[in-house]
Tab-separated table of C-alpha atoms in Angstrom:
chain	number	residue	atom	x	y	z
A	121	MET	CA	-24.252	40.489	-55.392
A	122	PHE	CA	-20.892	39.353	-53.959
A	123	HIS	CA	-21.638	40.986	-50.607
A	124	ARG	CA	-24.980	39.149	-50.384
A	125	LEU	CA	-23.325	35.910	-51.458
A	126	LYS	CA	-20.623	36.329	-48.825
A	127	THR	CA	-23.264	36.946	-46.148
A	128	LEU	CA	-25.281	33.883	-47.185
A	129	VAL	CA	-22.205	31.654	-47.150
A	130	ALA	CA	-21.092	33.007	-43.750
A	131	MET	CA	-24.553	32.350	-42.269
A	132	GLN	CA	-24.613	28.748	-43.448
A	133	LEU	CA	-21.024	28.049	-42.395
A	134	ALA	CA	-21.748	29.454	-38.944
A	135	ASN	CA	-24.660	27.020	-38.750
A	136	ARG	CA	-22.546	24.009	-39.653
A	137	LEU	CA	-19.315	24.829	-37.825
A	138	ALA	CA	-19.170	24.164	-34.114
A	139	PHE	CA	-17.644	27.471	-33.080
A	140	SER	CA	-17.226	31.086	-34.075
A	141	ILE	CA	-13.840	32.228	-35.382
A	142	LYS	CA	-14.131	35.641	-33.749
A	143	ARG	CA	-14.797	34.240	-30.282
A	144	ASN	CA	-12.336	31.346	-30.359
A	145	LYS	CA	-9.217	32.630	-32.114
A	146	GLY	CA	-6.906	30.535	-29.941
A	147	ARG	CA	-8.864	27.386	-30.663
A	148	VAL	CA	-8.887	28.147	-34.381
A	149	ILE	CA	-5.114	28.743	-34.479
A	150	ALA	CA	-4.489	25.516	-32.536
A	151	GLY	CA	-6.780	23.602	-34.897
A	152	ILE	CA	-4.984	24.986	-37.961
A	153	ALA	CA	-1.577	24.099	-36.473
A	154	VAL	CA	-2.713	20.514	-35.822
A	155	LYS	CA	-4.094	20.136	-39.351
A	156	VAL	CA	-0.962	21.566	-40.973
A	157	THR	CA	1.205	19.188	-38.925
A	158	LEU	CA	-1.077	16.287	-39.843
A	159	PHE	CA	-0.981	17.297	-43.524
A	160	PHE	CA	2.827	17.261	-43.783
A	161	GLY	CA	3.050	14.204	-41.540
A	162	LEU	CA	0.742	12.268	-43.881
A	163	ILE	CA	2.831	13.225	-46.924
A	164	PHE	CA	6.052	11.885	-45.384
A	165	LEU	CA	4.285	8.853	-43.899
A	166	ILE	CA	2.805	7.854	-47.270
A	167	ALA	CA	6.174	8.350	-48.984
A	168	MET	CA	7.888	6.104	-46.419
A	169	LEU	CA	5.207	3.388	-46.312
A	170	ILE	CA	4.987	2.750	-50.070
A	171	PRO	CA	7.821	0.143	-50.083
A	172	THR	CA	6.327	-1.558	-47.000
A	173	PHE	CA	2.881	-1.682	-48.601
A	174	GLN	CA	4.298	-3.167	-51.810
A	175	GLY	CA	6.333	-5.721	-49.854
A	176	LEU	CA	3.358	-6.899	-47.780
A	177	THR	CA	0.704	-6.957	-50.497
A	178	TYR	CA	2.760	-7.481	-53.673
A	179	ILE	CA	0.544	-4.811	-55.234
A	180	THR	CA	2.493	-2.317	-57.325
A	181	VAL	CA	1.938	1.267	-56.235
A	182	ASN	CA	1.771	3.245	-59.467
A	183	THR	CA	-0.329	5.916	-61.158
A	184	THR	CA	-2.899	3.282	-62.162
A	185	LEU	CA	-3.542	2.503	-58.488
A	186	LEU	CA	-3.751	6.214	-57.661
A	187	GLN	CA	-6.297	6.722	-60.442
A	188	ALA	CA	-8.425	3.898	-59.017
A	189	ILE	CA	-8.228	5.391	-55.513
A	190	LEU	CA	-9.173	8.823	-56.872
A	191	PHE	CA	-12.144	7.442	-58.796
A	192	PHE	CA	-13.254	5.239	-55.893
A	193	THR	CA	-13.264	8.124	-53.407
A	194	GLN	CA	-15.068	10.362	-55.892
A	195	ILE	CA	-17.886	7.836	-56.340
A	196	PHE	CA	-18.632	8.079	-52.624
A	197	ALA	CA	-18.226	11.879	-52.738
A	198	ILE	CA	-20.759	12.131	-55.585
A	199	ILE	CA	-23.254	9.918	-53.734
A	200	ALA	CA	-22.808	11.912	-50.508
A	201	CYS	CA	-23.115	15.264	-52.315
A	202	THR	CA	-26.210	14.153	-54.257
A	203	ILE	CA	-28.056	13.067	-51.117
A	204	GLY	CA	-26.761	15.996	-49.075
A	205	LEU	CA	-27.589	18.615	-51.708
A	206	MET	CA	-31.060	17.158	-52.192
A	207	ASN	CA	-31.669	17.745	-48.490
A	208	THR	CA	-29.978	21.142	-48.196
A	209	LEU	CA	-31.405	22.535	-51.444
A	210	TYR	CA	-34.988	21.315	-51.333
A	211	THR	CA	-35.972	20.050	-47.881
A	212	SER	CA	-33.769	21.988	-45.451
A	213	LYS	CA	-35.552	24.040	-42.797
A	214	ASP	CA	-33.234	26.992	-43.370
A	215	ASN	CA	-34.742	27.465	-46.845
A	216	ALA	CA	-37.689	29.297	-45.308
A	217	ILE	CA	-35.273	31.751	-43.654
A	218	LEU	CA	-32.938	32.152	-46.632
A	219	LEU	CA	-35.732	32.622	-49.179
A	220	ALA	CA	-37.188	35.399	-47.000
A	221	LEU	CA	-33.922	37.371	-47.152
A	222	PRO	CA	-33.376	40.178	-49.701
A	223	ALA	CA	-31.369	37.908	-52.016
A	224	ARG	CA	-31.980	36.322	-55.400
A	225	HIS	CA	-32.847	32.634	-55.556
A	226	SER	CA	-29.784	32.086	-57.717
A	227	GLU	CA	-27.582	33.611	-54.994
A	228	ILE	CA	-29.072	31.314	-52.341
A	229	PHE	CA	-28.541	28.341	-54.647
A	230	VAL	CA	-24.903	29.254	-55.369
A	231	SER	CA	-24.201	29.920	-51.675
A	232	LYS	CA	-25.316	26.386	-50.820
A	233	LEU	CA	-23.001	24.951	-53.482
A	234	ILE	CA	-20.099	27.047	-52.157
A	235	VAL	CA	-20.663	25.693	-48.638
A	236	TYR	CA	-20.633	22.126	-49.963
A	237	TYR	CA	-17.525	22.855	-52.016
A	238	TYR	CA	-15.794	24.175	-48.895
A	239	PHE	CA	-16.353	20.919	-46.995
A	240	GLU	CA	-15.356	18.775	-49.991
A	241	PHE	CA	-12.176	20.808	-50.375
A	242	ARG	CA	-11.359	20.307	-46.677
A	243	LYS	CA	-11.706	16.534	-47.089
A	244	ASN	CA	-9.351	16.535	-50.068
A	245	LEU	CA	-6.728	18.497	-48.141
A	246	LEU	CA	-6.299	15.594	-45.739
A	247	LEU	CA	-7.008	12.738	-48.155
A	248	LEU	CA	-6.168	13.049	-51.845
A	249	LEU	CA	-3.632	15.870	-51.581
A	250	PRO	CA	-1.256	14.065	-49.150
A	251	LEU	CA	-1.692	10.861	-51.162
A	252	PHE	CA	-0.550	12.395	-54.461
A	253	LEU	CA	2.172	14.498	-52.846
A	254	GLY	CA	3.442	11.516	-50.849
A	255	TYR	CA	3.532	9.391	-54.002
A	256	GLY	CA	5.335	12.147	-55.890
A	257	LEU	CA	7.831	12.557	-53.051
A	258	HIS	CA	8.650	8.845	-53.044
A	259	PHE	CA	9.020	8.675	-56.844
A	260	ARG	CA	10.600	12.124	-57.141
A	261	GLN	CA	13.351	10.843	-59.447
A	262	LEU	CA	10.703	9.584	-61.860
A	263	TYR	CA	8.260	12.521	-61.841
A	264	GLY	CA	10.372	15.316	-60.397
A	265	PHE	CA	9.040	16.548	-57.082
A	266	ASP	CA	9.473	20.182	-58.106
A	267	PHE	CA	7.369	23.341	-58.117
A	268	ALA	CA	5.611	22.335	-61.358
A	269	PHE	CA	4.516	18.966	-59.942
A	270	ILE	CA	3.337	20.462	-56.639
A	271	ALA	CA	1.470	23.232	-58.514
A	272	LYS	CA	-0.332	20.631	-60.653
A	273	VAL	CA	-1.385	18.666	-57.585
A	274	PHE	CA	-2.672	21.787	-55.814
A	275	LEU	CA	-4.515	22.930	-58.947
A	276	MET	CA	-6.318	19.578	-59.146
A	277	ALA	CA	-6.990	19.723	-55.397
A	278	VAL	CA	-8.938	22.933	-56.064
A	279	ILE	CA	-10.733	21.559	-59.151
A	280	ILE	CA	-11.562	18.003	-58.031
A	281	PRO	CA	-14.101	18.995	-55.277
A	282	LEU	CA	-16.098	20.910	-57.907
A	283	PHE	CA	-17.056	17.698	-59.704
A	284	PRO	CA	-18.972	15.881	-56.931
A	285	VAL	CA	-20.676	19.149	-55.944
A	286	LEU	CA	-21.788	20.014	-59.500
A	287	ILE	CA	-22.726	16.430	-60.392
A	288	GLY	CA	-24.584	16.161	-57.088
A	289	ALA	CA	-26.472	19.394	-57.842
A	290	VAL	CA	-27.670	17.936	-61.162
A	291	LEU	CA	-28.492	14.445	-59.838
A	292	SER	CA	-30.344	15.870	-56.831
A	293	ILE	CA	-33.095	17.112	-59.187
A	294	PRO	CA	-34.397	13.692	-60.328
A	295	LEU	CA	-33.667	12.304	-56.856
A	296	VAL	CA	-35.955	14.798	-55.116
A	297	PHE	CA	-38.735	13.983	-57.615
A	298	ILE	CA	-38.303	10.260	-56.899
A	299	VAL	CA	-38.277	10.802	-53.130
A	300	ASN	CA	-41.378	13.004	-53.246
A	301	TYR	CA	-43.154	10.480	-55.455
A	302	LEU	CA	-42.325	7.624	-53.079
A	303	LYS	CA	-43.516	9.678	-50.104
A	304	ARG	CA	-46.889	10.064	-51.817
A	305	HIS	CA	-47.066	6.292	-52.416
A	306	PRO	CA	-46.174	4.507	-49.135
A	307	PHE	CA	-46.730	1.001	-50.568
A	308	LEU	CA	-44.323	1.636	-53.445
A	309	ASN	CA	-41.860	3.187	-50.999
A	310	ALA	CA	-41.958	0.069	-48.822
A	311	LEU	CA	-41.546	-2.129	-51.908
A	312	VAL	CA	-38.441	-0.244	-53.067
A	313	VAL	CA	-36.906	-0.418	-49.570
A	314	GLY	CA	-37.648	-4.144	-49.449
A	315	ILE	CA	-36.012	-4.760	-52.834
A	316	LEU	CA	-32.902	-2.810	-51.819
A	317	MET	CA	-32.656	-4.733	-48.539
A	318	PHE	CA	-33.047	-8.016	-50.429
A	319	PHE	CA	-30.190	-7.211	-52.816
A	320	ALA	CA	-28.014	-6.021	-49.917
A	321	PHE	CA	-28.677	-9.288	-48.064
A	322	LEU	CA	-27.958	-11.263	-51.247
A	323	GLY	CA	-24.627	-9.462	-51.732
A	324	ILE	CA	-23.529	-9.986	-48.118
A	325	SER	CA	-24.562	-13.656	-48.231
A	326	SER	CA	-22.594	-14.212	-51.441
A	327	LEU	CA	-19.523	-12.559	-49.936
A	328	VAL	CA	-19.749	-14.644	-46.747
A	329	SER	CA	-20.223	-17.793	-48.847
A	330	ILE	CA	-17.080	-17.076	-50.874
A	331	ILE	CA	-14.997	-16.338	-47.785
A	332	THR	CA	-16.136	-19.432	-45.895
A	333	GLN	CA	-15.632	-21.926	-48.723
A	334	LYS	CA	-13.375	-24.742	-47.669
A	335	GLU	CA	-10.553	-23.915	-50.044
A	336	HIS	CA	-10.529	-20.318	-48.890
A	337	LEU	CA	-10.246	-20.973	-45.178
A	338	ARG	CA	-6.488	-20.443	-45.216
A	339	LEU	CA	-5.587	-16.808	-44.686
A	340	ASP	CA	-2.737	-16.797	-47.194
A	341	ALA	CA	-5.018	-18.263	-49.888
A	342	PHE	CA	-7.652	-15.637	-49.192
A	343	ILE	CA	-5.057	-12.836	-49.338
A	344	GLU	CA	-3.755	-14.214	-52.654
A	345	ILE	CA	-7.279	-14.218	-54.130
A	346	LEU	CA	-7.864	-10.687	-52.861
A	347	ARG	CA	-4.518	-9.519	-54.250
A	348	ASN	CA	-5.190	-11.023	-57.683
A	349	GLY	CA	-8.670	-9.548	-57.668
A	350	VAL	CA	-7.255	-6.082	-56.989
A	351	LYS	CA	-4.577	-6.446	-59.665
A	352	ASP	CA	-7.051	-7.646	-62.301
A	353	GLY	CA	-9.859	-5.350	-61.214
A	354	ILE	CA	-8.026	-2.005	-61.146
A	355	PRO	CA	-7.525	-1.694	-64.954
A	356	LEU	CA	-11.173	-2.659	-65.542
A	357	PHE	CA	-12.321	-0.227	-62.857
A	358	ASN	CA	-10.248	2.589	-64.346
A	359	LYS	CA	-11.942	2.176	-67.729
A	360	TRP	CA	-15.028	3.782	-66.157
A	361	SER	CA	-13.111	6.654	-64.565
A	362	LEU	CA	-13.733	9.010	-67.528
A	363	PHE	CA	-12.249	12.477	-66.901
A	364	TYR	CA	-10.722	11.376	-63.590
A	365	GLY	CA	-8.214	9.506	-65.744
A	366	ASN	CA	-7.380	12.827	-67.409
A	367	ILE	CA	-6.825	14.403	-63.982
A	368	ASN	CA	-4.395	11.617	-63.138
A	369	ASN	CA	-2.631	11.944	-66.508
A	370	PHE	CA	-2.363	15.715	-66.071
A	371	ILE	CA	-0.653	15.391	-62.684
A	372	PHE	CA	1.848	12.836	-63.920
A	373	SER	CA	2.395	14.304	-67.403
A	374	GLY	CA	5.930	15.432	-66.547
A	375	ASN	CA	7.364	17.813	-69.143
A	376	GLN	CA	5.151	16.559	-71.986
A	377	MET	CA	3.306	19.775	-72.848
A	378	GLY	CA	0.960	18.086	-75.312
A	379	VAL	CA	-0.173	15.551	-72.722
A	380	LEU	CA	-0.394	18.226	-70.008
A	381	PHE	CA	-2.528	20.731	-71.911
A	382	GLY	CA	-4.551	18.039	-73.673
A	383	ASN	CA	-5.674	16.485	-70.392
A	384	LEU	CA	-6.165	19.872	-68.730
A	385	GLY	CA	-8.335	20.953	-71.662
A	386	ILE	CA	-10.563	17.879	-71.263
A	387	VAL	CA	-10.896	18.428	-67.494
A	388	LEU	CA	-11.769	22.115	-67.911
A	389	GLY	CA	-14.151	21.281	-70.758
A	390	VAL	CA	-16.072	18.807	-68.585
A	391	LEU	CA	-16.090	21.349	-65.759
A	392	ALA	CA	-17.448	24.064	-68.074
A	393	GLY	CA	-20.175	21.696	-69.297
A	394	LEU	CA	-21.222	20.860	-65.736
A	395	LEU	CA	-21.247	24.547	-64.762
A	396	ALA	CA	-23.431	25.362	-67.771
A	397	LEU	CA	-25.793	22.503	-66.891
A	398	VAL	CA	-26.028	23.552	-63.248
A	399	PHE	CA	-26.550	27.255	-63.980
A	400	THR	CA	-29.202	26.598	-66.632
A	401	LEU	CA	-31.084	23.562	-65.356
A	402	SER	CA	-30.516	23.471	-61.600
A	403	ILE	CA	-31.017	27.148	-60.787
A	404	TRP	CA	-34.077	27.276	-63.033
A	405	THR	CA	-35.682	24.405	-61.139
A	406	TYR	CA	-34.406	25.312	-57.664
A	407	PHE	CA	-37.192	27.686	-56.641
A	408	ARG	CA	-39.910	25.564	-58.253
A	409	LEU	CA	-38.749	22.358	-56.570
A	410	THR	CA	-38.261	24.125	-53.230
A	411	ALA	CA	-41.757	25.582	-53.427
A	412	PHE	CA	-43.146	22.177	-54.418
A	413	THR	CA	-41.393	20.450	-51.515
A	414	PHE	CA	-42.687	22.994	-48.983
A	415	GLU	CA	-46.207	22.724	-50.424
A	416	GLN	CA	-46.030	18.940	-50.176
A	417	ALA	CA	-44.866	19.187	-46.549
A	418	LYS	CA	-47.795	21.474	-45.709
A	419	THR	CA	-50.213	19.067	-47.382
A	420	ASN	CA	-48.779	16.120	-45.427
A	421	ARG	CA	-49.090	18.040	-42.138
A	422	TYR	CA	-52.690	18.977	-42.996
A	423	HIS	CA	-53.640	15.349	-43.733
A	424	SER	CA	-51.883	14.110	-40.582
A	425	GLN	CA	-53.957	16.520	-38.448
A	426	MET	CA	-57.243	15.376	-39.926
């Protein structure tokens, strides 16, 4: 099983990566060296720029702000993974090749999730990981920038990418049904697109109207409104962060063992629930939805040729 899984993952990674490791060892080593340098450079840069950021914006850089940034980035990661996994799981052209291989459908499904996890993990290495380490380095007297703190950050860096991938795998199921339904009903599809465009136009118009109001023409007044909005909005935004708040609390729990293990238990419990949901619901429906999507594509091609 693991050998087949490894082969499936390697095939898909080779498809998505621009070069082969075996043929371009020098290029790979150079790329790794650049990324490692960038990684440590970002940590020190963030640590040094925190006072400057606070001085310019008057926004306090604390764990509440970090929790909001974490949650905000994860919202976009979940959306991207949901749309991406819908395409790669159910409509990708490589499904015809992979399903013809001597491998179980569950192995193909898991291999696709592993590939997505790999790319999510890479993003976190150069985004969330330097952010939390840079913050911890700057406030090392408060949180103790020691092995325990660094280990907690790296542990969460491994766990955090699992959430958008697993949530995306679950949400991609209703999404593919909706997309297929809209494809079969062009008028309804056009109506939905029109409604979305209308609301997008309404939102942009409202934003432009607020910015161009007479009393907001001054730059300093606009910055003050934006600053107050951020300060007031972050606590409200964080109320919706659910288990991402527990991730943040776990990292900055210090030596409080009750807080540390309590938050870790919640995070692992949510992760276990998502894994159970994915491996019972998603895998069960994977082959059926893939077969349905291919059948629908054949039907559409047949009607287009008539």
